[in-house]
Coordinates of C-alpha atoms in Angstrom, one line a residue:
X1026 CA -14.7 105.9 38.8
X1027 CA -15.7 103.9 35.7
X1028 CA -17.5 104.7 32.6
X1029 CA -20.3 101.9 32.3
X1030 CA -21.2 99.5 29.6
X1031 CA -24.7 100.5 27.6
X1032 CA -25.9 97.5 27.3
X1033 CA -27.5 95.2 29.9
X1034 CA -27.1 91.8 27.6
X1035 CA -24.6 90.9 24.5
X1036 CA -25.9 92.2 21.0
X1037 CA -27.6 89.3 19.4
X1038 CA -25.0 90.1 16.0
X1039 CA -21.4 88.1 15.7
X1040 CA -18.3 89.3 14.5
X1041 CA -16.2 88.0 11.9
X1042 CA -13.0 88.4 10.2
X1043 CA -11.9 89.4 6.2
X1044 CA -8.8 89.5 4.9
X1045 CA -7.2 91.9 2.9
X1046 CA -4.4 92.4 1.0
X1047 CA -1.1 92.5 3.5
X1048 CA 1.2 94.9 0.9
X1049 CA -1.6 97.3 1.6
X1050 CA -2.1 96.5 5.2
X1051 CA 1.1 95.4 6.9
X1052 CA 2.5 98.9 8.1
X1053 CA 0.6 99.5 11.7
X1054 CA 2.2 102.8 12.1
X1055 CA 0.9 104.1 9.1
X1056 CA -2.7 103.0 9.6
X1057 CA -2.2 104.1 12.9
X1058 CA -1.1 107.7 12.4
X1059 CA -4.7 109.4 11.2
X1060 CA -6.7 108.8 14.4
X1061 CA -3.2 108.1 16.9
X1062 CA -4.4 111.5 18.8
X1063 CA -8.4 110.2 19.0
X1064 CA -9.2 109.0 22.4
X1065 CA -9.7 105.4 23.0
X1066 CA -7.1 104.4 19.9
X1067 CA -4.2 101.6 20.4
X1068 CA -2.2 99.8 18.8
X1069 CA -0.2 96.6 20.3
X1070 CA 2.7 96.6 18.3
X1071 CA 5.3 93.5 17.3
X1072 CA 7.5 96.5 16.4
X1073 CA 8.8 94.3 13.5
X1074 CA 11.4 92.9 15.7
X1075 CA 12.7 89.4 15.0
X1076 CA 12.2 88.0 18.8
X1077 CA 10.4 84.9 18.8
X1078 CA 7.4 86.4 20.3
X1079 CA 7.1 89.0 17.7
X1080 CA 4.4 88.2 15.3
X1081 CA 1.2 90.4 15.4
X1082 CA 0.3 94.2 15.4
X1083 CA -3.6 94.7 17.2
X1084 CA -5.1 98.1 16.4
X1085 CA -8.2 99.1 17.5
X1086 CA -10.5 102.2 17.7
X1087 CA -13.8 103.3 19.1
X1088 CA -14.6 100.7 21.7
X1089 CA -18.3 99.9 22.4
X1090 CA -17.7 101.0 25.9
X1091 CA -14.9 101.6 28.1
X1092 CA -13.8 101.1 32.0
X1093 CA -11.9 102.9 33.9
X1094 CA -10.8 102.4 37.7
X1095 CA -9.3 104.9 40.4
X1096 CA -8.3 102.9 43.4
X1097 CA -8.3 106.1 45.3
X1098 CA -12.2 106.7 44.6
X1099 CA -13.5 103.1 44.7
X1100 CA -11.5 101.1 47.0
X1101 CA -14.3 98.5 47.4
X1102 CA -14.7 98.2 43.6
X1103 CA -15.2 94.9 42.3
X1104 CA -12.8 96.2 38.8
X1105 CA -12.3 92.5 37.7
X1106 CA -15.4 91.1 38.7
X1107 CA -16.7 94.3 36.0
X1108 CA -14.4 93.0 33.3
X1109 CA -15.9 89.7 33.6
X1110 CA -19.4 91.3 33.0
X1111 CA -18.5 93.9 30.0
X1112 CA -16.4 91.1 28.2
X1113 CA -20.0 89.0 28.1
X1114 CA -21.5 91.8 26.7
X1115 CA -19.1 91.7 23.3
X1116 CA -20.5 89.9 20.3
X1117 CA -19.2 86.8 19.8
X1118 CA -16.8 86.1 17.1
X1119 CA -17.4 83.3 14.5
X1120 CA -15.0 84.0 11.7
X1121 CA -12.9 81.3 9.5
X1122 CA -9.6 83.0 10.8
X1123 CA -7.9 82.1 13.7
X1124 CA -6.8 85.3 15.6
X1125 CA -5.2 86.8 18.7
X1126 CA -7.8 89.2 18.9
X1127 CA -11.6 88.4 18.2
X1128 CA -13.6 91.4 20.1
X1129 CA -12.9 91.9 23.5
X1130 CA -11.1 94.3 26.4
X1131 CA -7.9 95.9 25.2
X1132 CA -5.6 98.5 27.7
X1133 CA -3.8 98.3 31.0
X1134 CA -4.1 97.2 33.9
X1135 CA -1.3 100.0 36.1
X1136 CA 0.4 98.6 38.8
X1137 CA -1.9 100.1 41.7
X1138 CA -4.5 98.0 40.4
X1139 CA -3.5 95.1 42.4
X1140 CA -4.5 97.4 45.7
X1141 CA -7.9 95.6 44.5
X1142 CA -5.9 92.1 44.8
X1143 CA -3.9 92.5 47.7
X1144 CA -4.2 94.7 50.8
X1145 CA -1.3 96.9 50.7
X1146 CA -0.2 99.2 53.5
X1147 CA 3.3 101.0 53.7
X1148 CA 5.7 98.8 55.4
X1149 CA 7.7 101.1 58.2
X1150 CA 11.0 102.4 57.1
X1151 CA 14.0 100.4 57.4
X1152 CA 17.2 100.8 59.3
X1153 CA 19.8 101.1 56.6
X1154 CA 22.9 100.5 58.2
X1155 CA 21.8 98.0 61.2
X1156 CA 20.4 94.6 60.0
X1157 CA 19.9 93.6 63.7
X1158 CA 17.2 95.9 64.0
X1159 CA 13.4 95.0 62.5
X1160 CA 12.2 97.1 59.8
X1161 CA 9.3 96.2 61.5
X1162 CA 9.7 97.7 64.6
X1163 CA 10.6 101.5 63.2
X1164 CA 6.2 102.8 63.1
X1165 CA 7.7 106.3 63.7
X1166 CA 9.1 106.2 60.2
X1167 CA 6.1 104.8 58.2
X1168 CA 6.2 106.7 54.4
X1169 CA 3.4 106.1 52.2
X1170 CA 4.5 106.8 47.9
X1171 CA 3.0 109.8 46.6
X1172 CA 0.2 109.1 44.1
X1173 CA 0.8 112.5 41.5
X1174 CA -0.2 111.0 38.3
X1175 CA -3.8 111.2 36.9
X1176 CA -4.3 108.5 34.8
X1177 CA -6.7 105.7 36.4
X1178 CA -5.6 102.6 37.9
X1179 CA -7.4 100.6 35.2
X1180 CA -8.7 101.7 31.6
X1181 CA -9.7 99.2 29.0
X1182 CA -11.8 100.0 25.8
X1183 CA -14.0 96.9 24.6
X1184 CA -13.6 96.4 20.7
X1185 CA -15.4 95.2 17.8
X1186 CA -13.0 96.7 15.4
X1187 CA -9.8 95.7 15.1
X1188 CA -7.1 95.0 12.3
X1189 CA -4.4 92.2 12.9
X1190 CA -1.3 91.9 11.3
X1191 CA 0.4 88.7 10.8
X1192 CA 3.9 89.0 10.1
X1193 CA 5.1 85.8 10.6
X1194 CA 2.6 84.4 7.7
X1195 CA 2.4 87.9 5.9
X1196 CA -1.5 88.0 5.8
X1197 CA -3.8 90.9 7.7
X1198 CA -7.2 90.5 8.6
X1199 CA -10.2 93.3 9.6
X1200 CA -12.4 92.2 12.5
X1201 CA -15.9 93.7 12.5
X1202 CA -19.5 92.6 13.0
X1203 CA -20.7 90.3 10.3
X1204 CA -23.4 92.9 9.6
X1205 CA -20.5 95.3 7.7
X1206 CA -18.0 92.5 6.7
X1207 CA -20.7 90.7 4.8
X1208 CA -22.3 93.0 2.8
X1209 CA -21.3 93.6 -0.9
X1210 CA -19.6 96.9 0.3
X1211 CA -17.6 95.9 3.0
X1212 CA -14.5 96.7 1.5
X1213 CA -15.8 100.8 1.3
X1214 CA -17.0 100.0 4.8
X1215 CA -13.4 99.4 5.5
X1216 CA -11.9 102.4 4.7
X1217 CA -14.1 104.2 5.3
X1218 CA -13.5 103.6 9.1
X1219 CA -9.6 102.3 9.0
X1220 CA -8.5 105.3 6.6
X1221 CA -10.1 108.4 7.5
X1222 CA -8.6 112.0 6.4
X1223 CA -5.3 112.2 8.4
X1224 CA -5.0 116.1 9.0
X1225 CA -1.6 117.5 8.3
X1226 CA 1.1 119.6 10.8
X1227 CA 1.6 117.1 13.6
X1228 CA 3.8 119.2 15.9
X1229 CA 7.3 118.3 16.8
X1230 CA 7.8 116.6 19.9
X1231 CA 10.6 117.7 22.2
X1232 CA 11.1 118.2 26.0
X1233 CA 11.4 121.9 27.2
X1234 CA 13.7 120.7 30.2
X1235 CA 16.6 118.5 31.6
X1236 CA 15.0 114.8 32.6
X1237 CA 15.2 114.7 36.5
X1238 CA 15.2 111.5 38.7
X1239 CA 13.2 111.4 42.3
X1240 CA 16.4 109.7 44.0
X1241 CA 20.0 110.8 43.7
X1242 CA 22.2 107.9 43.6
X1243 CA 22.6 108.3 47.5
X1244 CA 19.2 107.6 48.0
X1245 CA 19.1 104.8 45.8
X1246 CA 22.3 103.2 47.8
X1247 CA 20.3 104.5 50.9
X1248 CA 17.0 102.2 50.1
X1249 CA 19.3 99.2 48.7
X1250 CA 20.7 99.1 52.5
X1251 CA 17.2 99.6 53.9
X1252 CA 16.3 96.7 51.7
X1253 CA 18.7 94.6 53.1
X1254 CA 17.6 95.2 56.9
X1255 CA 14.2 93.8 55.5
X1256 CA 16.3 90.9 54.1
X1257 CA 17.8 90.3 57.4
X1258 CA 14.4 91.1 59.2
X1259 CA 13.2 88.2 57.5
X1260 CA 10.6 90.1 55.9
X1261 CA 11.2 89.2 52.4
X1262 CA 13.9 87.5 49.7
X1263 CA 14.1 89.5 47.2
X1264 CA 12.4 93.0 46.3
X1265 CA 12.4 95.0 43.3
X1266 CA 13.6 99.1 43.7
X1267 CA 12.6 101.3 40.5
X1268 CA 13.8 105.2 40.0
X1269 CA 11.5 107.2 38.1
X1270 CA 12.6 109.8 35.4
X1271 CA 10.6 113.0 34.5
X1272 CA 10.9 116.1 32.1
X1273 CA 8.5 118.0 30.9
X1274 CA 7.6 117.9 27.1
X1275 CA 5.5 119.6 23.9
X1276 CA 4.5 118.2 21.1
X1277 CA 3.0 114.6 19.6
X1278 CA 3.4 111.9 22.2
X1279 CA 3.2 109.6 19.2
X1280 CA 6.2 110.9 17.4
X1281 CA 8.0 110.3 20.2
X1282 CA 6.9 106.6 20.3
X1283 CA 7.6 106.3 16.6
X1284 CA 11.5 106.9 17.8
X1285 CA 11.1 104.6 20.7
X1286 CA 9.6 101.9 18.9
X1287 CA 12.7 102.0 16.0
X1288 CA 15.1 102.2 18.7
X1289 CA 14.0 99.3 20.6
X1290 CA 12.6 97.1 18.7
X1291 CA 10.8 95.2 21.9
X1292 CA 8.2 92.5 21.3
X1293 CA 5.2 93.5 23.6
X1294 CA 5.4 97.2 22.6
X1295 CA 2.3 99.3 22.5
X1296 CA 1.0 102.8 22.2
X1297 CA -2.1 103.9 24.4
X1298 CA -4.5 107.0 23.6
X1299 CA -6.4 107.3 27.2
X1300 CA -8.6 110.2 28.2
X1301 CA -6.3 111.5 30.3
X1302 CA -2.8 111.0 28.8
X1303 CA -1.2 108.6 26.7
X1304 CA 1.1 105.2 27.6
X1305 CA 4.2 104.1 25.7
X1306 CA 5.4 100.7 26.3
X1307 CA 8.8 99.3 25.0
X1308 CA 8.6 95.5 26.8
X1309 CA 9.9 92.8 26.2
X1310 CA 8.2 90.8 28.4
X1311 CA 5.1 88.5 28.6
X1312 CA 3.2 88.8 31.7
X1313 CA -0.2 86.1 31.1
X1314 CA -1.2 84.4 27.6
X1315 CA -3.9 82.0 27.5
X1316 CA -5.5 80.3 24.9
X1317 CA -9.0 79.6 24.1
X1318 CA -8.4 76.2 24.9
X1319 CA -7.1 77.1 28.8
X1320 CA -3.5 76.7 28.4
X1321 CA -1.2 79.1 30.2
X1322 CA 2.3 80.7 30.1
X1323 CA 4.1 83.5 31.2
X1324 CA 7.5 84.5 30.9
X1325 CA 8.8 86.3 34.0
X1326 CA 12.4 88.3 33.1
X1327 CA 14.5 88.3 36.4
X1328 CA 19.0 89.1 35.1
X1329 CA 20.2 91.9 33.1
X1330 CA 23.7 92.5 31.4
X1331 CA 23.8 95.3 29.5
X1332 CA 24.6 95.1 25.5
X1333 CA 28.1 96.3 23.9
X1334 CA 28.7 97.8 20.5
X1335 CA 32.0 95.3 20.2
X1336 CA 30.7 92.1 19.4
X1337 CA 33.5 90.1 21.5
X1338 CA 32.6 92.2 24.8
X1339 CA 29.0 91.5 23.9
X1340 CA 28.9 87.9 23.8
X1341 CA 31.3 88.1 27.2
X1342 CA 28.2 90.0 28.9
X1343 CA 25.8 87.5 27.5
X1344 CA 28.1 84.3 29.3
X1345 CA 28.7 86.1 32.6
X1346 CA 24.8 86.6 32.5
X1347 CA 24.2 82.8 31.7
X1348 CA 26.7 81.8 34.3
X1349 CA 26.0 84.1 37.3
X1350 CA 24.4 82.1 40.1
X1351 CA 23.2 85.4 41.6
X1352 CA 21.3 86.1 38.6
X1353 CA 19.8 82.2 38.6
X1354 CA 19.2 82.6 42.3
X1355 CA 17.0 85.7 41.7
X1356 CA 15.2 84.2 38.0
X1357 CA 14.3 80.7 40.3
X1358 CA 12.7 82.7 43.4
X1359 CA 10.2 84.3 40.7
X1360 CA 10.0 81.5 39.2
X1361 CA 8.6 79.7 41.9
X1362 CA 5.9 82.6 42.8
X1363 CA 4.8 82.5 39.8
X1364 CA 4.4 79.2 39.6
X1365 CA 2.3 79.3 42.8
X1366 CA 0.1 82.3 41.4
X1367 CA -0.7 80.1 38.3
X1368 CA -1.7 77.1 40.7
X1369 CA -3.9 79.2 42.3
X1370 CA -6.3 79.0 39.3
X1371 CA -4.8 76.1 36.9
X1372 CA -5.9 72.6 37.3
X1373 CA -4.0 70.8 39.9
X1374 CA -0.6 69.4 38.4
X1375 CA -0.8 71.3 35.2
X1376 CA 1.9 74.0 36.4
X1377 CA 5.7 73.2 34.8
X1378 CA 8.8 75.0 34.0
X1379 CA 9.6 74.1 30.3
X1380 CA 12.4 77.0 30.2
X1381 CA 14.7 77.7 32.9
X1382 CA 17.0 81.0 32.7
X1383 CA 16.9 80.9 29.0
X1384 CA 18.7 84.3 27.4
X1385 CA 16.9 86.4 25.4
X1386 CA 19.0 89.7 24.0
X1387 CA 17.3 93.0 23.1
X1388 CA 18.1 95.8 21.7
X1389 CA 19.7 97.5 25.1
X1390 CA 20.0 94.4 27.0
X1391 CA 20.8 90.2 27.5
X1392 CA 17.5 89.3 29.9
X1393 CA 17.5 85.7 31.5
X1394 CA 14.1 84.5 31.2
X1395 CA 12.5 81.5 32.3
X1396 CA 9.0 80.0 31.3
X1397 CA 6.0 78.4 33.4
X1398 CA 3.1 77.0 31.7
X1399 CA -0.5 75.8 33.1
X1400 CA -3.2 74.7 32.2
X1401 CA -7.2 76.1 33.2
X1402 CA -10.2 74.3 33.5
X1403 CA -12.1 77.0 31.7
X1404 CA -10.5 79.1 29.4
X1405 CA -13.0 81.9 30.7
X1406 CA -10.9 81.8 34.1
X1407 CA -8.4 84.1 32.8
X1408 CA -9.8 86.6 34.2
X1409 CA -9.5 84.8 37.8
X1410 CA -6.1 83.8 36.6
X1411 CA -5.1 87.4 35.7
X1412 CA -6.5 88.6 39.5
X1413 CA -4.5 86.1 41.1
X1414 CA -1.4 86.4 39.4
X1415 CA -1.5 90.5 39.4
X1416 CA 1.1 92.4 39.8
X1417 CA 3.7 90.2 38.1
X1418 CA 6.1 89.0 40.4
X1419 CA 9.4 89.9 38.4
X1420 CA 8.8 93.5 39.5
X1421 CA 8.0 92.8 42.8
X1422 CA 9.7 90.8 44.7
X1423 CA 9.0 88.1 47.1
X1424 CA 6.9 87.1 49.1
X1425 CA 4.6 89.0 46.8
X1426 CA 2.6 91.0 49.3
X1427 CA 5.5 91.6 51.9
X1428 CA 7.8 93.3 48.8
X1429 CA 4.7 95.2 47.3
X1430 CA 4.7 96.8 51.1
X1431 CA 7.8 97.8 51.5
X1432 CA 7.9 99.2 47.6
X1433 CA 5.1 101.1 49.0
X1434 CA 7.7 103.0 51.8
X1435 CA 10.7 103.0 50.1
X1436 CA 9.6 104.7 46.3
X1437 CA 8.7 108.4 46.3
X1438 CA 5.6 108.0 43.9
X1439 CA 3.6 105.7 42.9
X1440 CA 4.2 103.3 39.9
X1441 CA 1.0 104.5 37.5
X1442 CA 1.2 102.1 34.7
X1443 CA 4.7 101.1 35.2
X1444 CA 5.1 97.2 36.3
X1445 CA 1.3 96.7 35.5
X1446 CA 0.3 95.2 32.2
X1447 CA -1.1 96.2 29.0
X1448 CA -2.8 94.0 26.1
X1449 CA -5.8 92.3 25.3
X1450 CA -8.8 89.7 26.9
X1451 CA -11.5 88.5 24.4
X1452 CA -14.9 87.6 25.0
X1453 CA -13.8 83.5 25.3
X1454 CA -11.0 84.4 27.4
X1455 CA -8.0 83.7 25.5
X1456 CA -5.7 86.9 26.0
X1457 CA -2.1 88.3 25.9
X1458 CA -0.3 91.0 28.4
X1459 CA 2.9 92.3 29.2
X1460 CA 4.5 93.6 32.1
X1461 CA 4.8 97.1 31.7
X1462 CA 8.3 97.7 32.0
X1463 CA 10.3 99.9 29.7
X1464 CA 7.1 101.7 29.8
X1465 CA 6.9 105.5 30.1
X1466 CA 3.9 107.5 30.7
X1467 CA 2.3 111.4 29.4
X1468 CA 0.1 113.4 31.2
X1469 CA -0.3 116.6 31.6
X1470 CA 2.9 117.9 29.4
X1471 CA 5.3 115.9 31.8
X1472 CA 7.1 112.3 30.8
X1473 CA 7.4 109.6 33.0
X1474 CA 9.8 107.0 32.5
X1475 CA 11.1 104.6 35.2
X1476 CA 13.7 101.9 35.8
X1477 CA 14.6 98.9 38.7
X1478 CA 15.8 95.9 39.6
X1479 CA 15.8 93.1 42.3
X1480 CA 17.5 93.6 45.2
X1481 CA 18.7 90.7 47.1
X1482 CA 21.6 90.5 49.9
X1483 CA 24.3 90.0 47.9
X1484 CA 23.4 93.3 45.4
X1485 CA 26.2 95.8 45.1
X1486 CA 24.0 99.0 45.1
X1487 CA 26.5 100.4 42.8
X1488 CA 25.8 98.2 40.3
X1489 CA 22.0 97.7 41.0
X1490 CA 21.9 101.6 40.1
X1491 CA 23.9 101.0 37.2
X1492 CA 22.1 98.6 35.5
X1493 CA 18.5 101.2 35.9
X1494 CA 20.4 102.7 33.0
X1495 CA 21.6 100.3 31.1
X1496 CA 17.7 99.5 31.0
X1497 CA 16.9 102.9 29.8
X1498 CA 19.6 103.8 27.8
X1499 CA 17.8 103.7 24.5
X1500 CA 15.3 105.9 26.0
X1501 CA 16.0 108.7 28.1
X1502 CA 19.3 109.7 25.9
X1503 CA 17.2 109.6 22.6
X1504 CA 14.2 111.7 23.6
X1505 CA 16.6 114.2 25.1
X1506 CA 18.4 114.1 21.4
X1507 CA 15.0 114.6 19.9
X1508 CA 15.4 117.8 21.0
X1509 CA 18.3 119.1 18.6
X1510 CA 17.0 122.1 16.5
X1511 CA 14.8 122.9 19.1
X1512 CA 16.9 124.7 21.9
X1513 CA 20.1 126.5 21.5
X1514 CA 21.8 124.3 24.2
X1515 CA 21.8 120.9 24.7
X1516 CA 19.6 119.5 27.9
X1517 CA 21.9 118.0 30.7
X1518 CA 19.9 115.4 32.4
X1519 CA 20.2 115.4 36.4
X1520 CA 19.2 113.0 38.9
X1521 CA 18.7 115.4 42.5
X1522 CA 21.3 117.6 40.5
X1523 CA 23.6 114.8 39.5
X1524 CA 24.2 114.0 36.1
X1525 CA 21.7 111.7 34.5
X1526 CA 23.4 110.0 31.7
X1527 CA 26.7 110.9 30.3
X1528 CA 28.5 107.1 30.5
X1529 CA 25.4 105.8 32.4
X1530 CA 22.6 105.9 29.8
X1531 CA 25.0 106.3 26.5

């Protein structure tokens, strides 16, 4: 189900750019807060980290017109083929100001969206304990995950208002149509849209119960060796197991990110205001960027190590992450789907690995993280680019199809947002996205907040299920903290009745 464009052709009027003054303009949250609760706002946040990809907050409100996708309704949909057709319909920018953003689609793509790339059926369950046996062969067992979120597969707003921060070169810019940014008022024009009357008494947000996982450790070690029978089967290399946290919650969804965001400090953050719930990503990883001259790069993340409070153990997890061959192993085998995604749409010998199992540390975490770059014929192929190259391979597996399959029998639920991609698309096809990991999700009073890895034969499922929290650990433990003052006990977090936390997600 989608909500449909308006208009039939793109408005005859342009958008520009102005700038303003950045002391006034430079703190997103705060221009963010008065409308953070009004359907259809975002804001793609930089999070005023120092990572190298940190540079500039997006905020947008009020889109011209909106699309949204359930797989489940329209399975023979034509969502991308759509996005292609809205984006034409955006004015065109022709401002002075080179920008990230310039009008276009802005929201997510979840990770069931690529059920419109791929076919995807359950793969049967495996034999945990007997590798001789096929995965394949065992129909009696086939498990389908359960689908009990309601947000859509796909929503994306399509903007012609937008503010940009800069903080690399300390500037900010308003993007509008040149009919409002060239008139002698513009600057009333301005506020009066960015900075209407923020009502006071935002209410406290807090969860009203104990997070719970859907698998118990056993069950995670139980799928690990399941995996593994696949891996012997010969049905895939590598494949990517997530756990999924929920609790229940009150309050502003928003104040909660707030806390995230300070916590984490991750460069591809963002805060989504859908109809039916809102999205909270914490990534720190770049799924596509393409420029408006064609040229490509993504950044898949594939080797964790968790950080340490004492410096000296700290830079000890960093080298054993640089120098584990498992790790590199893992990184090179998503590296080279990748690589074969991009050459699926990128001209032919354009595709190279600049970067190879660089480290990048995080707030929580070391990452290794290699970079591919390509180059398109038409910088309007993105949205061919983004099709082909969807779901991200780092939190699939590989082959691509085969590990989306067996994901399929293996998790309880279905991923929602999680492992999809948020960010932008203009109208000339230059765009940015993450992958939507360290990404929770709010609908209907519950949180959702999930965590994984790759599995590969030689994974030690004790320390696969480790390293979920040290992924999460600046995230489940602080929203449970947020709830001090609020309950006379404190909540103990359980995972099928285990603890959840404690040592783990400290």
């Amino acid at each position: 189900m989608h909500a449909a464009p308006q208009a039939s052709t793109r408005d005859p009027m342009y958008l520009t750019s102005r700038e303003v003054d950045y002391s006034k303009w430079s703190d997103a949250l705060a221009i963010f807060t008065p409308f953070a609760d009004e359907p259809w706002a975002m804001l793609l946040d930089s999070a005023a980290s120092e990572h190298q990809n940190s540079r500039y907050d997006i905020i947008v409100r009020q889109p011209l017109m909106t699309l949204t996708y359930r797989h489940a309704q329209t399975p023979d949909a034509s969502p991308f083929a759509e996005l292609s057709q809205c984006l034409a319909k955006v004015p065109a920018y022709r401002g002075t100001h080179a920008l990230p953003f310039t009008g276009g689609a802005l929201g997510y793509l979840g990770y069931d969206a690529g059920r419109w790339c791929e076919t995807i059926t359950p793969a049967a369950r495996a034999l945990p304990v007997d590798a001789a046996s096929s995965p394949r062969h065992d129909s009696s067992q086939v498990h389908a995950a359960e689908a009990d979120i309601a947000l859509a597969d796909i929503a994306l707003g399509f903007y012609q208002h937008a503010i940009v921060i800069d903080h690399h070169a300390k500037r900010s810019f308003i993007l509008g149509p040149e009919t409002q940014l060239q008139t002698g008022d513009w600057e009333q024009q301005v506020a009066d849209f960015w900075q209407p009357i923020h009502r006071l008494g935002e209410a406290d947000f807090y969860l009203t119960a104990a997070w719970q996982s859907n698998m118990s450790e056993a069950d995670y070690h139980t799928r690990i060796g399941q995996i593994k029978a696949h891996l012997n089967a010969g049905d895939c290399y590598q494949i990517n197991l997530a756990q999924r946290f929920c609790a229940p919650y009150t309050g502003s969804t928003w104040q909660a990110y707030q806390a995230l965001r300070e916590a984490n400090r991750a460069p591809f953050s963002a805060y989504l205001n859908v109809p039916d719930g809102q999205v909270l990503s914490l990534s720190p990883e770049r799924f596509i960027q393409s420029s408006s001259t064609g040229k490509v790069q993504t950044k898949p993340i594939k080797g964790t190590r968790p950080r340490a409070a004492d410096p000296v153990q700290d830079e000890l997890n960093l080298a054993q992450l640089q120098q584990s061959g498992k790790d590199q192993a893992e990184n090179l085998m998503i590296v080279d789907l990748l690589r074969n995604d991009l050459s699926r749409t990128c001209l032919p010998n354009s595709v190279r690995v600049p970067k190879l199992f660089s480290i990048e540390s995080f707030a929580a975490v070391h990452h290794l993280v290699s970079t591919i770059e390509g180059q398109l014929a038409d910088p309007l192929d993105s949205v061919a680019l983004l099709q082909a190259a969807f779901p991200g391979g780092s939190i699939t597996g590989a082959p691509k199809v085969s590990a989306m399959q067996i994901i399929e029998s293996l998790e309880p639920h279905r991923r929602s947002v999680y492992c999809g991609s948020i960010g932008y698309i203009n109208q000339d096809g230059s765009c940015d996205t993450n992958i939507a990991i360290r990404t929770l999700v709010a609908c209907q009073q519950h949180l959702y907040c999930w965590a994984g890895g790759g599995i590969v034969l030689d994974s030690d499922a004790a320390a696969e299920y480790q390293e979920t929290f040290d992924k999460v650990k600046r995230i489940v433990p602080l929203l449970t903290a947020l709830n001090r003052g609020h309950r006379d006990k404190p909540l103990a977090n359980t995972a099928d009745g285990q603890p959840l936390g404690g040592q783990r997600a400290d």
